[in-house]
Tab-separated table of C-alpha atoms and ligand atoms in Angstrom:
chain	number	residue	atom	x	y	z
U	296	MET	CA	75.263	27.331	37.497
U	297	PRO	CA	77.948	26.685	40.153
U	298	GLU	CA	78.019	29.050	43.213
U	299	GLY	CA	79.981	32.114	43.011
U	300	ARG	CA	80.085	32.025	39.167
U	301	ARG	CA	79.858	35.341	37.446
U	302	LEU	CA	78.793	35.954	33.917
U	303	ALA	CA	78.795	39.362	32.257
U	304	PHE	CA	77.182	40.747	29.087
U	305	VAL	CA	78.651	43.914	27.692
U	306	GLY	CA	78.720	45.719	24.321
U	307	ALA	CA	74.871	45.433	23.795
U	308	GLY	CA	73.334	47.714	21.254
U	309	ALA	CA	70.353	47.948	23.691
U	310	VAL	CA	68.803	46.210	26.558
U	311	ALA	CA	65.062	45.870	26.850
U	312	THR	CA	64.424	45.080	30.511
U	313	GLY	CA	60.655	45.188	30.168
U	314	PRO	CA	58.522	47.113	32.614
U	315	ALA	CA	60.185	48.264	35.895
U	316	VAL	CA	57.393	47.111	38.061
U	317	PRO	CA	55.996	43.535	38.487
U	318	GLY	CA	52.557	42.597	37.283
U	319	PRO	CA	50.872	42.271	33.945
U	320	VAL	CA	50.635	45.130	31.430
U	321	ARG	CA	47.412	46.357	30.164
U	322	ARG	CA	47.533	48.653	26.934
U	323	PRO	CA	51.307	47.983	26.278
U	324	ALA	CA	53.087	50.996	25.002
U	325	TRP	CA	56.710	51.627	23.929
U	326	ASP	CA	57.748	52.830	27.392
U	327	HIS	CA	56.941	49.365	28.908
U	328	LEU	CA	59.892	47.865	26.959
U	329	GLY	CA	62.305	49.569	29.345
U	330	LEU	CA	64.922	50.184	26.652
U	331	ARG	CA	68.330	51.176	27.838
U	332	THR	CA	71.599	51.784	26.026
U	333	GLY	CA	75.072	51.732	27.190
U	334	VAL	CA	74.335	49.190	29.927
U	335	GLY	CA	75.192	45.520	30.393
U	336	VAL	CA	74.035	42.625	32.560
U	337	GLY	CA	75.860	40.935	35.386
U	338	VAL	CA	74.850	37.479	36.482
U	339	GLU	CA	75.872	35.675	39.667
U	340	ASP	CA	74.535	32.274	40.736
U	341	GLY	CA	71.892	32.259	38.187
U	342	ARG	CA	70.491	35.588	39.147
U	343	ILE	CA	70.765	39.005	37.708
U	344	ALA	CA	73.098	40.822	39.970
U	345	LEU	CA	73.822	44.111	38.091
U	346	LEU	CA	72.188	46.156	35.275
U	347	ALA	CA	74.814	48.981	34.872
U	348	PRO	CA	77.044	50.720	32.507
U	349	ASP	CA	79.490	48.450	30.683
U	350	GLU	CA	82.545	49.855	32.493
U	351	GLU	CA	80.985	48.996	35.928
U	352	ILE	CA	79.939	45.491	34.659
U	353	GLY	CA	83.558	44.836	33.535
U	354	GLU	CA	85.095	45.824	36.830
U	355	TRP	CA	82.469	43.818	38.728
U	356	PHE	CA	83.285	40.774	36.466
U	357	HIS	CA	87.015	40.898	36.928
U	358	ALA	CA	86.683	41.272	40.764
U	359	ALA	CA	84.966	37.832	40.767
U	360	ARG	CA	86.230	34.823	42.593
U	361	LEU	CA	84.958	32.512	39.765
U	362	PRO	CA	84.847	34.663	36.593
U	363	ASP	CA	82.949	32.428	34.051
U	364	ALA	CA	82.310	34.206	30.832
U	365	LEU	CA	82.450	37.780	29.627
U	366	VAL	CA	80.177	37.962	26.650
U	367	ASP	CA	80.803	40.786	24.138
U	368	CYS	CA	77.495	41.242	22.485
U	369	GLY	CA	78.861	43.105	19.551
U	370	GLY	CA	76.060	45.661	19.413
U	371	ARG	CA	73.225	42.985	19.712
U	372	LEU	CA	69.976	43.388	21.555
U	373	ILE	CA	69.510	41.758	25.082
U	374	THR	CA	65.989	40.944	26.303
U	375	PRO	CA	64.448	38.677	28.864
U	376	GLY	CA	64.006	35.128	28.031
U	377	LEU	CA	60.698	34.551	26.191
U	378	VAL	CA	57.916	32.658	28.213
U	379	ASP	CA	55.661	30.138	26.291
U	380	PRO	CA	52.531	29.813	28.449
U	381	HIS	CA	50.648	27.193	26.485
U	382	THR	CA	52.125	23.989	24.996
U	383	HIS	CA	51.421	20.345	24.708
U	384	ALA	CA	55.104	19.536	24.273
U	385	LEU	CA	54.899	16.047	25.616
U	386	PHE	CA	53.658	13.838	22.879
U	387	GLY	CA	54.630	10.829	20.896
U	388	GLY	CA	54.885	11.169	17.074
U	389	PRO	CA	53.793	13.807	14.708
U	390	ARG	CA	50.489	13.568	12.669
U	391	LEU	CA	51.721	13.951	9.203
U	392	GLU	CA	48.728	12.310	7.495
U	393	ASP	CA	46.239	14.684	9.201
U	394	HIS	CA	48.225	17.623	7.665
U	395	ALA	CA	48.127	16.209	4.149
U	396	ARG	CA	44.371	15.231	4.500
U	397	ARG	CA	43.518	18.752	5.512
U	398	ALA	CA	45.062	20.017	2.345
U	399	ARG	CA	42.884	17.617	0.361
U	400	GLY	CA	39.819	19.200	1.965
U	401	ASP	CA	39.070	16.744	4.777
U	402	ASP	CA	37.533	18.190	7.901
U	403	TYR	CA	38.373	17.028	11.506
U	404	LYS	CA	35.456	14.528	11.336
U	405	ALA	CA	36.820	12.854	8.197
U	406	ILE	CA	40.325	12.866	9.589
U	407	ALA	CA	39.097	11.208	12.894
U	408	ALA	CA	37.151	8.612	10.841
U	409	ALA	CA	40.403	7.898	8.970
U	410	GLY	CA	42.130	7.095	12.232
U	411	GLY	CA	43.766	10.530	12.748
U	412	GLY	CA	42.931	13.387	15.082
U	413	ILE	CA	43.529	13.704	18.742
U	414	LEU	CA	42.492	10.203	19.598
U	415	SER	CA	45.410	8.869	17.320
U	416	SER	CA	47.821	10.911	19.555
U	417	VAL	CA	46.198	9.400	22.618
U	418	ALA	CA	46.543	5.837	21.334
U	419	ASP	CA	50.183	6.645	20.363
U	420	PHE	CA	50.906	8.276	23.951
U	421	ARG	CA	49.395	5.345	25.727
U	422	SER	CA	51.521	2.750	23.869
U	423	ARG	CA	54.868	4.617	24.852
U	424	ARG	CA	56.838	4.287	28.097
U	425	GLU	CA	57.592	7.323	30.235
U	426	ASP	CA	61.361	7.093	29.306
U	427	ASP	CA	60.484	7.274	25.529
U	428	LEU	CA	58.330	10.362	26.084
U	429	VAL	CA	61.097	12.150	28.057
U	430	THR	CA	63.573	11.374	25.257
U	431	LEU	CA	61.203	12.539	22.603
U	432	ALA	CA	60.452	15.910	24.498
U	433	LEU	CA	64.177	16.843	25.167
U	434	PRO	CA	65.282	17.910	21.573
U	435	ARG	CA	62.051	19.649	21.120
U	436	LEU	CA	62.826	21.715	24.334
U	437	ALA	CA	66.313	22.333	22.976
U	438	MET	CA	64.802	23.695	19.774
U	439	MET	CA	62.405	25.854	21.770
U	440	ALA	CA	65.207	27.277	23.847
U	441	ALA	CA	67.408	27.820	20.812
U	442	LEU	CA	64.596	30.086	19.505
U	443	GLY	CA	64.576	32.184	22.699
U	444	THR	CA	62.167	30.535	25.068
U	445	THR	CA	63.432	30.043	28.672
U	446	ALA	CA	60.194	29.183	30.481
U	447	VAL	CA	57.467	26.931	29.189
U	448	GLU	CA	54.202	25.501	30.357
U	449	ILE	CA	53.653	21.891	29.366
U	450	LYS	CA	50.202	20.175	29.598
U	451	SER	CA	49.300	16.612	30.069
U	452	GLY	CA	46.245	15.543	28.103
U	453	TYR	CA	47.141	12.734	25.755
U	454	GLY	CA	46.834	10.035	28.409
U	455	LEU	CA	43.153	10.351	29.290
U	456	SER	CA	43.259	7.620	31.946
U	457	VAL	CA	44.468	7.810	35.360
U	458	ALA	CA	47.600	5.901	34.781
U	459	ASP	CA	48.427	7.674	31.511
U	460	GLU	CA	47.889	11.167	32.709
U	461	LEU	CA	50.133	10.502	35.762
U	462	LYS	CA	52.666	9.139	33.349
U	463	ALA	CA	52.561	12.281	31.435
U	464	LEU	CA	52.841	14.630	34.488
U	465	ARG	CA	55.722	12.468	35.856
U	466	ALA	CA	57.577	12.733	32.549
U	467	ILE	CA	57.117	16.523	32.654
U	468	ALA	CA	58.571	16.490	36.216
U	469	ARG	CA	61.539	14.575	35.031
U	470	LEU	CA	62.298	16.930	32.163
U	471	ARG	CA	63.124	19.599	34.806
U	472	ALA	CA	66.197	17.456	35.795
U	473	HIS	CA	67.397	17.635	32.194
U	474	VAL	CA	67.073	21.123	31.073
U	475	PRO	CA	67.661	24.557	32.644
U	476	LEU	CA	64.315	25.877	31.359
U	477	GLU	CA	61.615	26.816	33.915
U	478	ILE	CA	58.824	24.225	33.210
U	479	VAL	CA	55.232	24.733	34.538
U	480	ALA	CA	53.052	21.618	34.665
U	481	THR	CA	49.332	21.549	33.825
U	482	PHE	CA	46.965	18.752	34.239
U	483	LEU	CA	44.760	18.575	31.243
U	484	GLY	CA	42.784	15.246	31.822
U	485	ALA	CA	39.833	17.098	30.317
U	486	HIS	CA	41.464	17.539	26.928
U	487	GLU	CA	39.037	15.230	25.170
U	488	VAL	CA	36.676	12.319	26.038
U	489	PRO	CA	38.459	8.997	25.335
U	490	ALA	CA	36.817	6.563	22.923
U	491	ASP	CA	35.507	4.155	25.651
U	492	TYR	CA	33.670	7.048	27.314
U	493	ARG	CA	32.034	8.541	24.300
U	494	SER	CA	28.687	7.272	25.171
U	495	ARG	CA	28.931	8.175	28.841
U	496	ARG	CA	30.679	11.595	28.995
U	497	ASP	CA	29.556	12.421	32.515
U	498	ALA	CA	31.301	9.298	33.758
U	499	TYR	CA	34.588	10.549	32.289
U	500	VAL	CA	34.068	13.902	34.093
U	501	ARG	CA	33.484	11.845	37.343
U	502	LEU	CA	36.850	9.973	36.512
U	503	VAL	CA	38.715	13.239	36.179
U	504	ILE	CA	37.185	14.708	39.356
U	505	ASP	CA	37.121	11.605	41.521
U	506	GLU	CA	40.308	9.780	40.607
U	507	MET	CA	42.659	11.869	38.427
U	508	LEU	CA	42.651	15.196	40.358
U	509	PRO	CA	43.135	13.581	43.861
U	510	ALA	CA	46.042	11.643	42.369
U	511	VAL	CA	47.633	14.709	40.718
U	512	ALA	CA	47.258	16.783	43.817
U	513	ARG	CA	48.552	14.076	46.141
U	514	GLU	CA	51.731	13.706	44.096
U	515	ARG	CA	51.984	17.540	43.529
U	516	LEU	CA	52.435	16.958	39.843
U	517	ALA	CA	50.804	20.101	38.607
U	518	THR	CA	50.467	23.724	39.287
U	519	PHE	CA	47.400	24.241	36.949
U	520	CYS	CA	44.317	22.401	35.850
U	521	ASP	CA	43.130	23.158	32.339
U	522	VAL	CA	39.780	22.114	30.545
U	523	PHE	CA	38.963	21.924	26.933
U	524	CYS	CA	35.634	23.844	27.044
U	525	GLU	CA	34.031	23.629	23.589
U	526	PRO	CA	30.854	22.386	22.111
U	527	GLY	CA	31.007	18.639	21.718
U	528	VAL	CA	34.070	18.269	24.094
U	529	PHE	CA	33.368	19.675	27.618
U	530	ASP	CA	30.325	21.876	28.062
U	531	LEU	CA	30.214	24.846	30.490
U	532	ASP	CA	28.655	22.870	33.400
U	533	GLN	CA	31.251	19.980	33.041
U	534	SER	CA	34.096	22.460	32.731
U	535	GLU	CA	32.997	24.424	35.777
U	536	ALA	CA	32.624	21.137	37.763
U	537	ILE	CA	36.139	20.096	36.982
U	538	LEU	CA	37.656	23.563	37.496
U	539	LYS	CA	35.990	24.053	40.831
U	540	ALA	CA	37.105	20.491	42.010
U	541	ALA	CA	40.644	21.367	40.885
U	542	ALA	CA	40.557	24.768	42.765
U	543	ALA	CA	39.403	22.955	45.867
U	544	ARG	CA	42.575	20.831	45.649
U	545	GLY	CA	44.732	23.842	45.398
U	546	LEU	CA	45.325	23.996	41.704
U	547	LYS	CA	45.290	27.117	39.628
U	548	LEU	CA	43.040	27.255	36.665
U	549	LYS	CA	43.168	27.608	32.892
U	550	VAL	CA	40.498	27.258	30.185
U	551	HIS	CA	40.770	26.366	26.506
U	552	ALA	CA	37.934	28.684	25.613
U	553	ASP	CA	36.017	29.907	22.582
U	554	GLU	CA	38.321	28.542	20.009
U	555	LEU	CA	35.847	27.954	17.149
U	556	ASP	CA	32.522	29.060	18.701
U	557	PRO	CA	31.480	31.779	21.240
U	558	PHE	CA	30.659	29.411	23.907
U	559	GLY	CA	31.242	31.354	27.091
U	560	GLY	CA	34.493	29.796	28.088
U	561	ALA	CA	36.163	33.108	28.593
U	562	GLU	CA	33.287	34.340	30.852
U	563	LEU	CA	33.690	31.131	32.844
U	564	ALA	CA	37.337	31.659	33.219
U	565	ALA	CA	37.063	35.221	34.392
U	566	ARG	CA	34.223	34.297	36.909
U	567	LEU	CA	36.248	31.524	38.339
U	568	GLY	CA	39.477	33.712	38.600
U	569	ALA	CA	41.392	31.592	36.198
U	570	ALA	CA	44.961	32.492	35.442
U	571	SER	CA	44.139	32.440	31.656
U	572	ALA	CA	41.675	31.751	29.059
U	573	ASP	CA	43.331	30.428	25.881
U	574	HIS	CA	42.540	30.477	22.082
U	575	LEU	CA	39.525	32.924	21.922
U	576	GLY	CA	39.331	32.775	18.219
U	577	ALA	CA	35.535	33.206	18.550
U	578	ILE	CA	35.286	35.077	21.833
U	579	SER	CA	32.042	37.199	22.203
U	580	PRO	CA	31.879	40.895	23.134
U	581	ALA	CA	30.675	39.678	26.529
U	582	GLY	CA	33.801	37.563	26.860
U	583	ILE	CA	36.012	40.461	25.930
U	584	GLU	CA	34.393	42.604	28.535
U	585	ALA	CA	34.697	39.907	31.201
U	586	LEU	CA	38.402	39.341	30.574
U	587	SER	CA	39.309	42.970	30.477
U	588	ALA	CA	37.614	43.515	33.972
U	589	SER	CA	39.571	40.476	35.293
U	590	THR	CA	43.295	39.471	35.932
U	591	THR	CA	42.613	36.474	33.700
U	592	ALA	CA	45.089	36.626	30.764
U	593	ALA	CA	43.896	36.195	27.240
U	594	VAL	CA	46.352	33.862	25.727
U	595	LEU	CA	46.340	34.042	21.993
U	596	LEU	CA	47.649	31.176	19.796
U	597	PRO	CA	47.969	32.638	16.217
U	598	GLY	CA	49.922	29.637	14.929
U	599	THR	CA	47.152	27.268	15.498
U	600	LEU	CA	44.595	28.977	13.412
U	601	LEU	CA	47.239	29.560	10.726
U	602	PHE	CA	48.313	25.933	10.679
U	603	LEU	CA	44.670	24.738	10.387
U	604	GLY	CA	44.243	27.021	7.431
U	605	LYS	CA	41.704	29.353	9.000
U	606	SER	CA	41.528	32.951	7.717
U	607	ARG	CA	40.214	34.190	11.120
U	608	GLN	CA	42.320	35.105	14.233
U	609	ALA	CA	41.359	36.009	17.750
U	610	PRO	CA	40.212	39.651	18.110
U	611	ALA	CA	43.578	40.739	19.597
U	612	ARG	CA	42.735	44.419	18.760
U	613	ALA	CA	39.482	44.427	20.657
U	614	LEU	CA	41.138	42.641	23.673
U	615	LEU	CA	44.044	44.991	23.839
U	616	ASP	CA	41.886	48.108	23.418
U	617	ALA	CA	39.444	46.925	26.163
U	618	GLY	CA	42.298	46.636	28.503
U	619	ALA	CA	42.650	42.861	28.709
U	620	VAL	CA	46.041	41.271	29.636
U	621	VAL	CA	47.058	39.717	26.366
U	622	ALA	CA	49.701	37.000	26.100
U	623	LEU	CA	50.997	34.839	23.152
U	624	ALA	CA	51.920	31.190	23.085
U	625	THR	CA	52.767	28.579	20.479
U	626	ASP	CA	50.176	25.838	21.517
U	627	PHE	CA	53.092	23.530	20.453
U	628	ASN	CA	51.254	20.125	19.788
U	629	PRO	CA	51.275	17.423	17.067
U	630	GLY	CA	47.749	18.115	15.714
U	631	SER	CA	47.270	21.835	15.218
U	632	SER	CA	50.459	23.684	15.879
U	633	PRO	CA	53.697	21.744	15.411
U	634	SER	CA	55.955	24.631	16.063
U	635	ALA	CA	57.824	25.806	19.139
U	636	ASN	CA	58.786	29.100	17.588
U	637	LEU	CA	57.455	31.749	19.840
U	638	PRO	CA	59.023	34.713	17.935
U	639	LEU	CA	57.141	33.347	14.889
U	640	MET	CA	53.943	33.733	16.970
U	641	MET	CA	54.946	37.358	17.565
U	642	THR	CA	55.130	37.810	13.770
U	643	LEU	CA	51.749	36.336	13.296
U	644	ALA	CA	50.274	38.477	16.037
U	645	VAL	CA	51.406	41.570	14.139
U	646	SER	CA	50.774	40.393	10.650
U	647	GLN	CA	47.527	38.435	11.168
U	648	ALA	CA	46.056	39.860	14.357
U	649	ARG	CA	47.082	43.492	14.073
U	650	MET	CA	49.034	43.773	17.215
U	651	GLN	CA	51.945	46.303	17.412
U	652	PRO	CA	55.486	44.942	17.732
U	653	GLU	CA	55.741	46.260	21.222
U	654	GLU	CA	52.455	44.594	22.202
U	655	ALA	CA	53.659	41.414	20.874
U	656	PHE	CA	56.944	41.656	22.848
U	657	ILE	CA	55.007	42.329	26.138
U	658	ALA	CA	52.710	39.451	25.209
U	659	ALA	CA	55.602	36.936	24.939
U	660	THR	CA	57.510	38.073	28.019
U	661	VAL	CA	55.924	39.762	31.147
U	662	ASN	CA	52.302	38.973	30.271
U	663	ALA	CA	53.200	35.459	29.242
U	664	ALA	CA	54.766	35.014	32.799
U	665	HIS	CA	51.630	36.367	34.283
U	666	ALA	CA	49.523	33.830	32.415
U	667	VAL	CA	51.346	31.016	34.199
U	668	ARG	CA	51.779	32.955	37.288
U	669	LEU	CA	55.566	32.830	37.215
U	670	GLY	CA	57.222	35.307	39.623
U	671	ASP	CA	60.910	35.655	40.316
U	672	GLY	CA	61.246	38.458	37.721
U	673	ARG	CA	60.563	36.174	34.901
U	674	GLY	CA	59.528	37.914	31.675
U	675	ARG	CA	61.547	40.962	32.806
U	676	LEU	CA	65.276	41.729	33.478
U	677	VAL	CA	65.295	42.877	37.072
U	678	VAL	CA	68.160	42.782	39.653
U	679	GLY	CA	67.627	39.901	41.929
U	680	GLY	CA	65.433	37.982	39.418
U	681	SER	CA	66.199	34.821	37.570
U	682	ALA	CA	68.901	35.250	34.881
U	683	ASP	CA	66.680	34.267	31.957
U	684	LEU	CA	67.900	36.254	29.010
U	685	VAL	CA	68.488	36.264	25.271
U	686	VAL	CA	71.139	37.948	23.167
U	687	TRP	CA	69.554	38.405	19.744
U	688	ASN	CA	71.160	38.667	16.279
U	689	CYS	CA	69.466	41.988	15.788
U	690	ARG	CA	69.523	45.578	17.269
U	691	ASP	CA	65.852	46.668	17.442
U	692	VAL	CA	63.072	44.870	19.476
U	693	ARG	CA	60.756	45.325	16.468
U	694	GLU	CA	62.914	42.897	14.550
U	695	LEU	CA	61.908	39.978	16.761
U	696	ALA	CA	58.577	39.997	15.055
U	697	TYR	CA	59.873	40.837	11.695
U	698	TRP	CA	62.460	38.419	10.496
U	699	TYR	CA	59.714	35.834	10.476
U	700	GLY	CA	60.508	32.158	11.102
U	701	MET	CA	64.220	32.973	11.308
U	702	PRO	CA	66.381	31.698	14.201
U	703	LEU	CA	67.441	34.992	15.591
U	704	ALA	CA	68.685	33.963	19.063
U	705	TRP	CA	72.391	34.242	19.355
U	706	ARG	CA	72.924	33.389	23.141
U	707	VAL	CA	70.121	32.069	25.475
U	708	TYR	CA	70.545	31.637	29.159
U	709	ALA	CA	68.026	30.233	31.627
U	710	SER	CA	68.699	30.704	35.295
U	711	GLY	CA	72.213	31.754	34.149
U	712	SER	CA	72.813	28.434	32.315
U	713	PRO	CA	73.532	28.559	28.655
U	714	CYS	CA	70.916	26.959	26.388
U	715	LEU	CA	72.374	28.000	23.126
U	716	GLY	CA	76.046	28.867	22.360
U	717	GLY	CA	78.269	26.452	24.084
U	718	GLY	CA	75.793	25.001	26.598
U	719	TRP	CA	73.046	22.509	26.947
U	720	GLY	CA	70.813	21.830	24.005
U	721	ILE	CA	71.626	22.485	20.394
U	722	SER	CA	75.398	23.230	20.026
U	723	SER	CA	76.685	26.482	18.702
U	724	ALA	CA	78.041	24.654	15.734
U	725	GLY	CA	75.277	25.205	13.169
U	726	SER	CA	73.263	27.384	15.479
U	727	ALA	CA	72.067	30.803	14.708
U	728	GLY	CA	75.095	32.164	16.658
U	729	THR	CA	77.670	30.986	14.087
U	730	VAL	CA	75.492	31.341	11.014
U	731	LEU	CA	74.170	34.865	11.436
U	732	SER	CA	77.103	37.052	12.494
U	733	PRO	CA	77.204	40.033	12.705
U	734	PRO	CA	73.601	40.973	13.591
U	735	MET	CA	71.099	41.317	10.814
U	736	SER	CA	70.683	45.073	11.036
N	805	ZN	ZN1	46.128	23.731	23.814
């Protein structure tokens, strides 16, 4: 937003600031939501300048050199913008046939044999130009923002060659110039072994370590390095070798761990001090113990297992009760989770994984920010922090995980710039803001 511009939000039914102190939350409780009534939010130059009684906010706004917008929230709820710490949002086309085949009972091997699966996304990705990929990603990010997400991690991993992985990360870097969202880039060259390396997997690991990682580090294209650590993809030794090489080049670490088998990925992530271990559908008791004794976030992706038709979910209850830092993400990708709806993941966390609504809220805000090591007050509303906030078409925090699949965001701001309701992205015409008014409750 332009310098000196002031925005003010008054008339909120409640403001949930999140916890007063920085850092992840273990064993989230209602108090961590930081619920306040009778207060509003003042924003100047993209940062939160004031959290104060409405009257004070009004006076402060009208004293501005450049008053921009005074938003009457009409009794709605204000929260921090949501943080989606695990997506594969840069991809080519959807995989519609895979979805239909799964419904006919085909497993992933049959789907791959029929020309589908992740390698079809790789072939599609390689055939596209960087410009095309940027163009495809923009409306998806607009959709994501319209649902309340203001910061998002995006992984490479459909290139699987030096040139195509760099193409992915350069495209992700270019997205930042187009959207006000905070974007965190992750290098996932070890997402899968490409077809031409299937008979020499170690050679592909060497390609990742010796050629991809140095190029990614040289161009400073990624904050994180991630590895798909699963039986038949990258084993524990290969994963560790890649992650250690990434750490030596200054990248922070993430691990796709224990999705379908208890493979030891969570323990590896904790031992290497990774920022997060993600999926964890089949995490072992030892893995739960390792994560709870570490600062490695457990990032759960309940939409993925649901979309794949699995009846099982990650043991969220055991992780939370053991004191692990639990976060939620969409895993937005064309194969196993074609949804960018993080509030929907909050619903699934409650209804499928037995999390409490306040636990789901913390998992999609402050703990999600921790999982991608975002500072600057992200995932919380704090004076001096980035003005990432959502005004919701509801009054109670528990409603975010309740009206499932519904577009509940009424106004969304990232770094003080509007993402929904008269700004960038999806226009307010036809948005939740005009359809659902007044609030749902
Ligand atoms: Zn993933």
